CSV table of C-alpha atoms and ligand atoms in Angstrom, one decimal:
chain,number,residue,atom,x,y,z
L,12,MET,CA,-31.7,-3.6,-42.6
L,13,GLU,CA,-28.1,-3.2,-41.5
L,14,LYS,CA,-26.0,-1.6,-44.1
L,15,ASN,CA,-22.6,-3.3,-44.6
L,16,PHE,CA,-21.5,-1.9,-47.9
L,17,THR,CA,-21.0,1.8,-48.9
L,18,LEU,CA,-19.7,3.2,-52.1
L,19,HIS,CA,-17.7,6.4,-52.2
L,20,TYR,CA,-16.4,8.4,-55.1
L,21,GLY,CA,-12.7,8.0,-55.4
L,22,ASP,CA,-10.0,8.9,-57.8
L,23,LEU,CA,-6.4,7.6,-57.6
L,24,THR,CA,-5.2,10.7,-59.5
L,25,ASP,CA,-6.5,13.1,-56.8
L,26,SER,CA,-4.5,13.2,-53.5
L,27,THR,CA,-7.0,15.5,-51.8
L,28,ASN,CA,-9.8,13.0,-52.5
L,29,ILE,CA,-7.8,10.0,-51.3
L,30,ILE,CA,-6.7,11.7,-48.1
L,31,ARG,CA,-10.2,12.9,-47.3
L,32,LEU,CA,-11.7,9.5,-48.0
L,33,ILE,CA,-9.2,7.6,-45.8
L,34,GLN,CA,-9.6,10.2,-43.0
L,35,GLN,CA,-13.4,9.7,-43.1
L,36,ILE,CA,-13.4,5.9,-43.4
L,37,GLN,CA,-10.5,5.1,-41.1
L,38,PRO,CA,-10.1,1.7,-42.8
L,39,ASP,CA,-8.6,-1.4,-41.3
L,40,GLU,CA,-7.6,-2.7,-44.7
L,41,ILE,CA,-7.2,-1.2,-48.2
L,42,TYR,CA,-7.1,-3.3,-51.3
L,43,ASN,CA,-5.7,-1.2,-54.1
L,44,LEU,CA,-7.1,-2.9,-57.2
L,45,GLY,CA,-7.5,0.5,-59.0
L,46,ALA,CA,-5.7,0.7,-62.3
L,47,MET,CA,-6.0,1.1,-66.0
L,48,SER,CA,-5.3,-2.6,-66.3
L,49,HIS,CA,-5.4,-3.3,-70.1
L,50,VAL,CA,-1.8,-4.0,-71.2
L,51,HIS,CA,-2.4,-3.1,-74.9
L,52,VAL,CA,-4.2,0.1,-74.1
L,53,SER,CA,-1.3,1.2,-71.8
L,54,PHE,CA,0.8,1.7,-75.0
L,55,ASP,CA,-1.7,4.4,-76.1
L,56,GLU,CA,-2.0,6.2,-72.8
L,57,PRO,CA,1.3,5.7,-70.9
L,58,GLU,CA,1.3,8.9,-69.0
L,59,TYR,CA,-2.2,8.3,-67.6
L,60,VAL,CA,-1.2,4.7,-66.6
L,61,ALA,CA,1.9,6.0,-64.9
L,62,ASN,CA,-0.2,8.5,-62.9
L,63,THR,CA,-3.0,6.1,-62.0
L,64,ASP,CA,-1.2,2.7,-61.6
L,65,GLY,CA,2.1,4.0,-60.4
L,66,ILE,CA,1.7,7.3,-58.5
L,67,GLY,CA,-1.8,6.3,-57.5
L,68,THR,CA,-0.3,3.7,-55.2
L,69,LEU,CA,2.1,6.3,-53.7
L,70,ARG,CA,-0.9,8.6,-53.0
L,71,LEU,CA,-2.6,5.8,-51.0
L,72,LEU,CA,0.6,5.1,-49.0
L,73,GLU,CA,1.2,8.7,-48.4
L,74,ALA,CA,-2.4,9.3,-47.3
L,75,ILE,CA,-2.0,6.5,-44.7
L,76,ARG,CA,1.2,8.2,-43.4
L,77,ILE,CA,-0.1,11.7,-43.4
L,78,LEU,CA,-3.1,10.6,-41.4
L,79,LYS,CA,-0.9,8.7,-39.0
L,80,LEU,CA,-2.7,5.4,-39.7
L,81,GLU,CA,0.5,3.4,-40.3
L,82,GLN,CA,-0.3,1.1,-37.3
L,83,LYS,CA,-4.0,0.7,-38.1
L,84,THR,CA,-4.5,0.5,-41.8
L,85,ARG,CA,-3.1,-2.5,-43.7
L,86,ILE,CA,-2.7,-2.1,-47.5
L,87,TYR,CA,-2.7,-4.7,-50.3
L,88,GLN,CA,-1.1,-3.7,-53.6
L,89,ALA,CA,-2.4,-5.5,-56.7
L,90,SER,CA,1.0,-6.3,-58.3
L,91,THR,CA,1.0,-8.5,-61.4
L,92,SER,CA,2.7,-11.3,-63.3
L,93,GLU,CA,3.3,-8.6,-66.0
L,94,LEU,CA,6.2,-7.5,-63.9
L,95,TYR,CA,8.1,-10.6,-65.1
L,96,GLY,CA,7.6,-9.6,-68.8
L,97,LYS,CA,10.5,-11.1,-70.7
L,98,VAL,CA,10.9,-13.8,-68.2
L,99,GLN,CA,14.2,-14.3,-66.5
L,100,GLU,CA,13.3,-17.6,-65.0
L,101,ILE,CA,10.7,-20.4,-65.4
L,102,PRO,CA,8.5,-20.7,-63.4
L,103,GLN,CA,8.4,-17.2,-61.8
L,104,SER,CA,8.5,-16.9,-58.0
L,105,GLU,CA,8.9,-14.0,-55.5
L,106,LYS,CA,12.7,-14.1,-56.2
L,107,THR,CA,12.5,-13.9,-60.0
L,108,PRO,CA,13.9,-10.6,-61.3
L,109,PHE,CA,11.4,-8.3,-63.1
L,110,TYR,CA,11.7,-7.3,-66.8
L,111,PRO,CA,8.5,-5.3,-67.6
L,112,ARG,CA,7.4,-5.1,-71.2
L,113,SER,CA,4.7,-2.4,-71.3
L,114,PRO,CA,3.9,1.0,-69.9
L,115,TYR,CA,1.4,-0.9,-67.7
L,116,ALA,CA,4.1,-3.2,-66.3
L,117,VAL,CA,6.6,-0.3,-65.8
L,118,ALA,CA,4.0,1.7,-63.8
L,119,LYS,CA,3.2,-1.4,-61.8
L,120,MET,CA,6.9,-1.9,-61.1
L,121,TYR,CA,7.0,1.5,-59.4
L,122,ALA,CA,3.9,0.6,-57.4
L,123,TYR,CA,5.5,-2.7,-56.3
L,124,TRP,CA,8.7,-1.0,-55.1
L,125,ILE,CA,7.1,2.0,-53.4
L,126,THR,CA,5.0,-0.5,-51.5
L,127,VAL,CA,8.1,-2.4,-50.3
L,128,ASN,CA,9.8,0.9,-49.5
L,129,TYR,CA,7.0,2.2,-47.3
L,130,ARG,CA,6.8,-1.1,-45.5
L,131,GLU,CA,10.6,-0.9,-44.8
L,132,ALA,CA,10.8,2.8,-44.1
L,133,TYR,CA,7.7,3.4,-42.0
L,134,ASN,CA,7.0,-0.1,-40.7
L,135,MET,CA,3.6,-0.2,-42.5
L,136,PHE,CA,1.7,-3.4,-43.1
L,137,ALA,CA,2.0,-3.0,-46.9
L,138,CYS,CA,2.0,-6.1,-49.1
L,139,ASN,CA,2.2,-7.0,-52.8
L,140,GLY,CA,0.2,-9.9,-54.2
L,141,ILE,CA,1.9,-10.8,-57.5
L,142,LEU,CA,-1.2,-12.2,-59.1
L,143,PHE,CA,-1.1,-14.1,-62.4
L,144,ASN,CA,-4.0,-13.7,-64.8
L,145,HIS,CA,-7.3,-14.3,-63.0
L,146,GLU,CA,-10.6,-14.4,-64.9
L,147,SER,CA,-14.3,-14.8,-64.3
L,148,PRO,CA,-17.6,-14.1,-66.0
L,149,LEU,CA,-17.1,-10.5,-64.8
L,150,ARG,CA,-13.9,-10.0,-66.8
L,151,GLY,CA,-13.9,-7.0,-69.1
L,152,GLU,CA,-14.9,-7.7,-72.6
L,153,THR,CA,-11.5,-6.8,-74.2
L,154,PHE,CA,-9.3,-9.2,-72.2
L,155,VAL,CA,-8.6,-12.3,-74.2
L,156,SER,CA,-10.4,-14.9,-72.0
L,157,ARG,CA,-13.7,-13.0,-72.1
L,158,LYS,CA,-13.3,-12.0,-75.7
L,159,ILE,CA,-13.1,-15.7,-76.5
L,160,THR,CA,-16.0,-16.8,-74.3
L,161,ARG,CA,-18.2,-13.9,-75.5
L,162,GLY,CA,-17.2,-14.4,-79.1
L,163,ILE,CA,-17.9,-18.1,-79.1
L,164,SER,CA,-21.3,-17.5,-77.5
L,165,GLU,CA,-22.2,-15.1,-80.3
L,166,VAL,CA,-20.9,-17.4,-83.0
L,167,LEU,CA,-22.9,-20.4,-81.5
L,168,LEU,CA,-26.1,-18.3,-81.4
L,169,GLY,CA,-25.7,-16.9,-84.9
L,170,LEU,CA,-25.0,-13.3,-83.8
L,171,LYS,CA,-21.7,-13.2,-85.6
L,172,LYS,CA,-19.5,-15.4,-87.9
L,173,ASN,CA,-16.1,-15.3,-86.3
L,174,ILE,CA,-13.8,-13.9,-83.7
L,175,TYR,CA,-10.7,-11.8,-84.5
L,176,LEU,CA,-7.7,-12.4,-82.1
L,177,GLY,CA,-4.0,-11.4,-82.0
L,178,ASN,CA,-1.1,-13.5,-80.8
L,179,LEU,CA,-2.3,-17.1,-80.3
L,180,ASN,CA,1.1,-18.3,-79.2
L,181,ALA,CA,1.1,-16.3,-75.9
L,182,LYS,CA,1.0,-18.6,-72.8
L,183,ARG,CA,-0.7,-17.5,-69.6
L,184,ASP,CA,-1.2,-19.0,-66.2
L,185,TRP,CA,-4.9,-18.5,-65.9
L,186,GLY,CA,-6.8,-18.9,-62.6
L,187,HIS,CA,-10.3,-18.2,-61.3
L,188,ALA,CA,-10.7,-14.7,-59.7
L,189,LYS,CA,-12.8,-16.3,-56.9
L,190,ASP,CA,-9.7,-18.2,-55.7
L,191,TYR,CA,-7.4,-15.1,-56.1
L,192,VAL,CA,-9.5,-12.7,-54.0
L,193,GLU,CA,-9.3,-15.3,-51.1
L,194,ALA,CA,-5.5,-15.1,-51.5
L,195,MET,CA,-5.6,-11.2,-51.3
L,196,TYR,CA,-7.6,-11.4,-48.1
L,197,LEU,CA,-5.2,-14.0,-46.5
L,198,ILE,CA,-2.2,-11.9,-47.4
L,199,LEU,CA,-3.5,-9.1,-45.1
L,200,GLN,CA,-4.4,-11.5,-42.3
L,201,GLN,CA,-0.8,-12.6,-41.6
L,202,ASP,CA,1.4,-11.6,-38.7
L,203,THR,CA,4.0,-10.1,-40.9
L,204,ALA,CA,3.7,-8.1,-44.1
L,205,GLU,CA,5.2,-9.9,-47.1
L,206,ASP,CA,4.9,-10.3,-50.8
L,207,TYR,CA,3.4,-13.4,-52.5
L,208,VAL,CA,3.1,-14.9,-55.9
L,209,ILE,CA,-0.5,-16.2,-56.6
L,210,ALA,CA,-0.7,-18.6,-59.5
L,211,THR,CA,-2.0,-22.0,-60.6
L,212,GLY,CA,1.4,-23.3,-61.9
L,213,VAL,CA,-0.2,-24.4,-65.2
L,214,THR,CA,0.4,-22.4,-68.4
L,215,THR,CA,-1.8,-22.6,-71.6
L,216,GLU,CA,-1.6,-21.0,-75.0
L,217,VAL,CA,-4.3,-18.6,-76.1
L,218,ARG,CA,-4.9,-21.0,-79.0
L,219,GLU,CA,-5.6,-23.9,-76.6
L,220,PHE,CA,-7.9,-21.7,-74.4
L,221,ALA,CA,-10.1,-21.1,-77.4
L,222,ARG,CA,-10.0,-24.7,-78.5
L,223,ARG,CA,-11.1,-25.9,-75.0
L,224,ALA,CA,-13.9,-23.3,-74.8
L,225,PHE,CA,-15.3,-24.5,-78.2
L,226,LYS,CA,-14.9,-28.2,-77.1
L,227,TYR,CA,-16.9,-27.6,-73.9
L,228,VAL,CA,-19.9,-26.6,-75.9
L,229,GLY,CA,-19.5,-29.6,-78.3
L,230,VAL,CA,-17.7,-27.9,-81.2
L,231,SER,CA,-14.4,-29.2,-82.3
L,232,ILE,CA,-11.9,-27.0,-84.2
L,233,ASP,CA,-8.6,-27.4,-86.0
L,234,TYR,CA,-6.1,-24.6,-86.6
L,235,GLU,CA,-4.8,-24.2,-90.2
L,236,GLY,CA,-2.2,-21.8,-91.6
L,237,THR,CA,0.5,-19.8,-89.8
L,238,GLY,CA,1.1,-16.2,-88.6
L,239,LEU,CA,-1.5,-13.7,-89.7
L,240,ASN,CA,-3.0,-16.4,-91.9
L,241,GLU,CA,-3.8,-18.8,-89.1
L,242,LYS,CA,-7.5,-19.7,-88.8
L,243,ALA,CA,-9.6,-22.0,-86.7
L,244,ILE,CA,-12.0,-24.2,-88.7
L,245,VAL,CA,-14.9,-26.2,-87.3
L,246,THR,CA,-14.4,-30.0,-87.8
L,247,GLN,CA,-17.4,-31.3,-85.8
L,248,VAL,CA,-20.5,-30.0,-84.1
L,249,GLU,CA,-22.2,-32.2,-81.5
L,250,ASN,CA,-25.1,-29.9,-80.6
L,251,ASP,CA,-27.7,-29.1,-83.2
L,252,GLU,CA,-28.8,-26.0,-81.2
L,253,TRP,CA,-25.7,-24.1,-82.5
L,254,LYS,CA,-25.7,-22.1,-85.7
L,255,VAL,CA,-22.2,-23.3,-86.8
L,256,LYS,CA,-21.3,-26.1,-89.1
L,257,LYS,CA,-18.4,-28.2,-90.2
L,258,GLY,CA,-16.0,-26.1,-92.4
L,259,ASP,CA,-16.9,-22.7,-90.9
L,260,ILE,CA,-14.0,-20.4,-90.1
L,261,VAL,CA,-14.6,-19.2,-86.5
L,262,ILE,CA,-11.2,-17.6,-85.5
L,263,GLU,CA,-9.1,-15.3,-87.7
L,264,ILE,CA,-6.1,-13.1,-86.9
L,265,ASP,CA,-6.1,-9.3,-86.9
L,266,LYS,CA,-2.7,-7.7,-86.5
L,267,ARG,CA,-4.1,-4.8,-84.6
L,268,TYR,CA,-4.4,-7.0,-81.5
L,269,PHE,CA,-0.6,-7.6,-81.4
L,270,ARG,CA,1.4,-5.6,-78.9
L,271,PRO,CA,4.6,-3.6,-79.6
L,272,THR,CA,6.3,-5.8,-77.0
L,273,GLU,CA,4.7,-9.0,-75.9
L,274,VAL,CA,5.0,-11.2,-72.8
L,275,ASP,CA,5.3,-14.6,-74.3
L,276,LEU,CA,5.2,-17.0,-71.4
L,277,LEU,CA,4.0,-16.8,-67.8
L,278,ILE,CA,3.9,-19.6,-65.3
L,279,GLY,CA,3.9,-18.9,-61.6
L,280,ASP,CA,5.4,-20.8,-58.6
L,281,ALA,CA,3.0,-20.2,-55.7
L,282,THR,CA,5.0,-22.4,-53.2
L,283,LYS,CA,5.3,-19.6,-50.7
L,284,ALA,CA,1.5,-18.9,-50.8
L,285,ARG,CA,0.8,-22.6,-50.4
L,286,THR,CA,3.2,-23.0,-47.5
L,287,LYS,CA,2.6,-19.7,-45.6
L,288,LEU,CA,-1.0,-18.8,-46.4
L,289,GLY,CA,-2.3,-22.3,-46.8
L,290,TRP,CA,-3.7,-21.1,-50.2
L,291,SER,CA,-4.2,-23.2,-53.3
L,292,PRO,CA,-6.7,-22.7,-56.1
L,293,LYS,CA,-9.9,-24.7,-56.0
L,294,HIS,CA,-10.7,-24.2,-59.7
L,295,ASN,CA,-8.7,-25.3,-62.7
L,296,LEU,CA,-8.8,-23.9,-66.2
L,297,ASP,CA,-11.6,-26.2,-67.3
L,298,ASP,CA,-13.8,-25.0,-64.4
L,299,LEU,CA,-13.0,-21.4,-65.3
L,300,ILE,CA,-13.9,-22.0,-69.0
L,301,GLN,CA,-17.1,-23.7,-68.1
L,302,ASN,CA,-18.1,-21.0,-65.7
L,303,MET,CA,-17.4,-18.2,-68.3
L,304,MET,CA,-19.0,-20.1,-71.3
L,305,ASP,CA,-22.2,-20.8,-69.3
L,306,ALA,CA,-22.5,-17.2,-68.2
L,307,ASP,CA,-21.9,-15.7,-71.7
L,308,ILE,CA,-24.3,-18.1,-73.5
L,309,LYS,CA,-26.9,-17.2,-70.9
L,310,LEU,CA,-26.2,-13.5,-71.4
L,311,PHE,CA,-26.6,-13.6,-75.1
L,312,LYS,CA,-29.7,-15.8,-75.0
L,313,LYS,CA,-31.2,-13.2,-72.8
L,314,ASP,CA,-30.2,-10.4,-75.2
L,315,ILE,CA,-31.9,-12.4,-78.1
L,316,LEU,CA,-35.1,-12.6,-76.0
L,317,LEU,CA,-35.0,-8.9,-75.2
L,318,ASN,CA,-34.4,-8.0,-78.8
L,319,GLN,CA,-37.3,-10.2,-79.9
L,320,SER,CA,-39.5,-8.4,-77.4
L,321,GLY,CA,-38.5,-5.0,-78.8
L,322,PHE,CA,-35.6,-4.1,-76.5
L,323,THR,CA,-32.3,-3.4,-78.1
L,324,GLN,CA,-28.9,-3.6,-76.4
L,325,ASN,CA,-25.5,-3.1,-77.9
L,326,ARG,CA,-22.9,-5.5,-76.6
L,327,GLN,CA,-20.5,-5.1,-79.5
L,328,PHE,CA,-17.1,-4.6,-77.8
L,329,GLU,CA,-13.8,-6.0,-78.8
D,1,LIG,O1,-4.0,-10.9,-72.9
D,1,LIG,C1,-3.0,-12.3,-76.1
D,1,LIG,C2,-2.2,-11.1,-75.6
D,1,LIG,O2,-5.3,-8.9,-72.4
D,1,LIG,C3,-3.5,-12.2,-72.6
D,1,LIG,C4,-4.5,-8.0,-67.2
D,1,LIG,O3,-5.4,-8.3,-66.2
D,1,LIG,O4,-3.4,-10.1,-66.7
D,1,LIG,C5,-3.9,-9.3,-67.7
D,1,LIG,O5,-2.9,-8.9,-68.7
D,1,LIG,C6,-2.6,-12.7,-73.8
D,1,LIG,C7,-1.6,-11.6,-74.3
D,1,LIG,O6,-4.2,-10.1,-70.5
D,1,LIG,C8,-5.8,-11.1,-78.1
D,1,LIG,O7,-1.3,-10.6,-76.6
D,1,LIG,C9,-4.2,-12.6,-78.3
D,1,LIG,O8,-0.4,-12.2,-74.6
D,1,LIG,O9,-6.2,-11.1,-71.6
D,1,LIG,P1,-5.0,-10.2,-71.8
D,1,LIG,P2,-2.7,-9.8,-70.1
D,1,LIG,O10,-2.1,-8.8,-71.0
D,1,LIG,O11,-2.0,-11.0,-69.8
D,1,LIG,C10,-2.3,-9.5,-66.0
D,1,LIG,C11,-2.0,-10.4,-64.8
D,1,LIG,C12,-2.6,-8.1,-65.6
D,1,LIG,O12,-2.1,-7.6,-64.6
D,1,LIG,C13,-3.3,-7.2,-66.5
D,1,LIG,O13,-3.9,-6.1,-65.9
D,1,LIG,O14,-3.5,-12.9,-74.9
D,1,LIG,N1,-4.0,-12.0,-77.1
D,1,LIG,N2,-5.3,-12.1,-78.9
D,1,LIG,C14,-5.0,-11.1,-76.9
D,1,LIG,N3,-5.3,-10.3,-75.9
D,1,LIG,C15,-6.3,-9.4,-76.0
D,1,LIG,N4,-6.6,-8.6,-75.0
D,1,LIG,N5,-7.1,-9.4,-77.1
D,1,LIG,C16,-6.9,-10.3,-78.2
D,1,LIG,O15,-7.6,-10.3,-79.2
């Protein structure tokens, strides 16, 4: 069988490793998605994040230059809507000024500009994709979308009573990761190296994401109370398979999930990607929620079956 995929050990904090790998592989394209990407966690390990997410990008760019691969190897830098932080403009486009609000975003800001600088200084094909939140069933368990779809699945199946969340007011422009990887690929296939915003142009509150995810599985909720006392309460259940009933409290607030500085509102303007790349998302938020809910319900049903047959697994992440 022909082998078309090889894994290598790599570490963005180790220049020697990066240089040796690139020398060995002689890649046509590099997609730098490597990062400590959890915004809240970045407040706890800011130096590590600066090293990996910021200087890590520099190490890749330098490796290409040291190896004289500037004219062969194209590089995509995973930039982020977190750069807009305390937004200076609505919606956010390639021209909107940055105002990062976390050690993660500050590190990514360095990575953004060093990518631009190497493109201009050394004529490298180096591009930033400024991607807004993109999710899928593969999303890490601690990001809010997955925390909600996993949490709801556990609640429905009677594995836990409720979900603890932080700031329900935050608004995000959520897309499906499947669409976004296509955009990354297209960015590196162009004649000229440029930076692009990739977004759906629709923004939704965390509160509404959770409401829609419950709704998809036939459970209606209402929110009551404000601030730390806000709760989501079940008002109707249309599927008697689920172990929830009217009056159950299914979402509560825990202040430890709030960030020292928050990004309140993100909504992207992907006009440039639409016009120049011919890119537009094929999936909307409801498609994404359905895909994630279906996958997580299946996952926990499988866990229950495994547990019943004597296997134990621990999926308790937050
Ligand atoms: O939070 C709020 C939270 O952690 C979204 C990363 O991939 O996308 C991601 O960054 C919002 C925030 O993603 C909880 O305060 C409420 O306002 O899912 P998230 P993020 O911070 O937007 C960008 C594009 C990246 O580049 C990042 O690498 O949801 N929120 N309650 C919560 N967030 C979490 N994690 N957990 C909660 O309980």
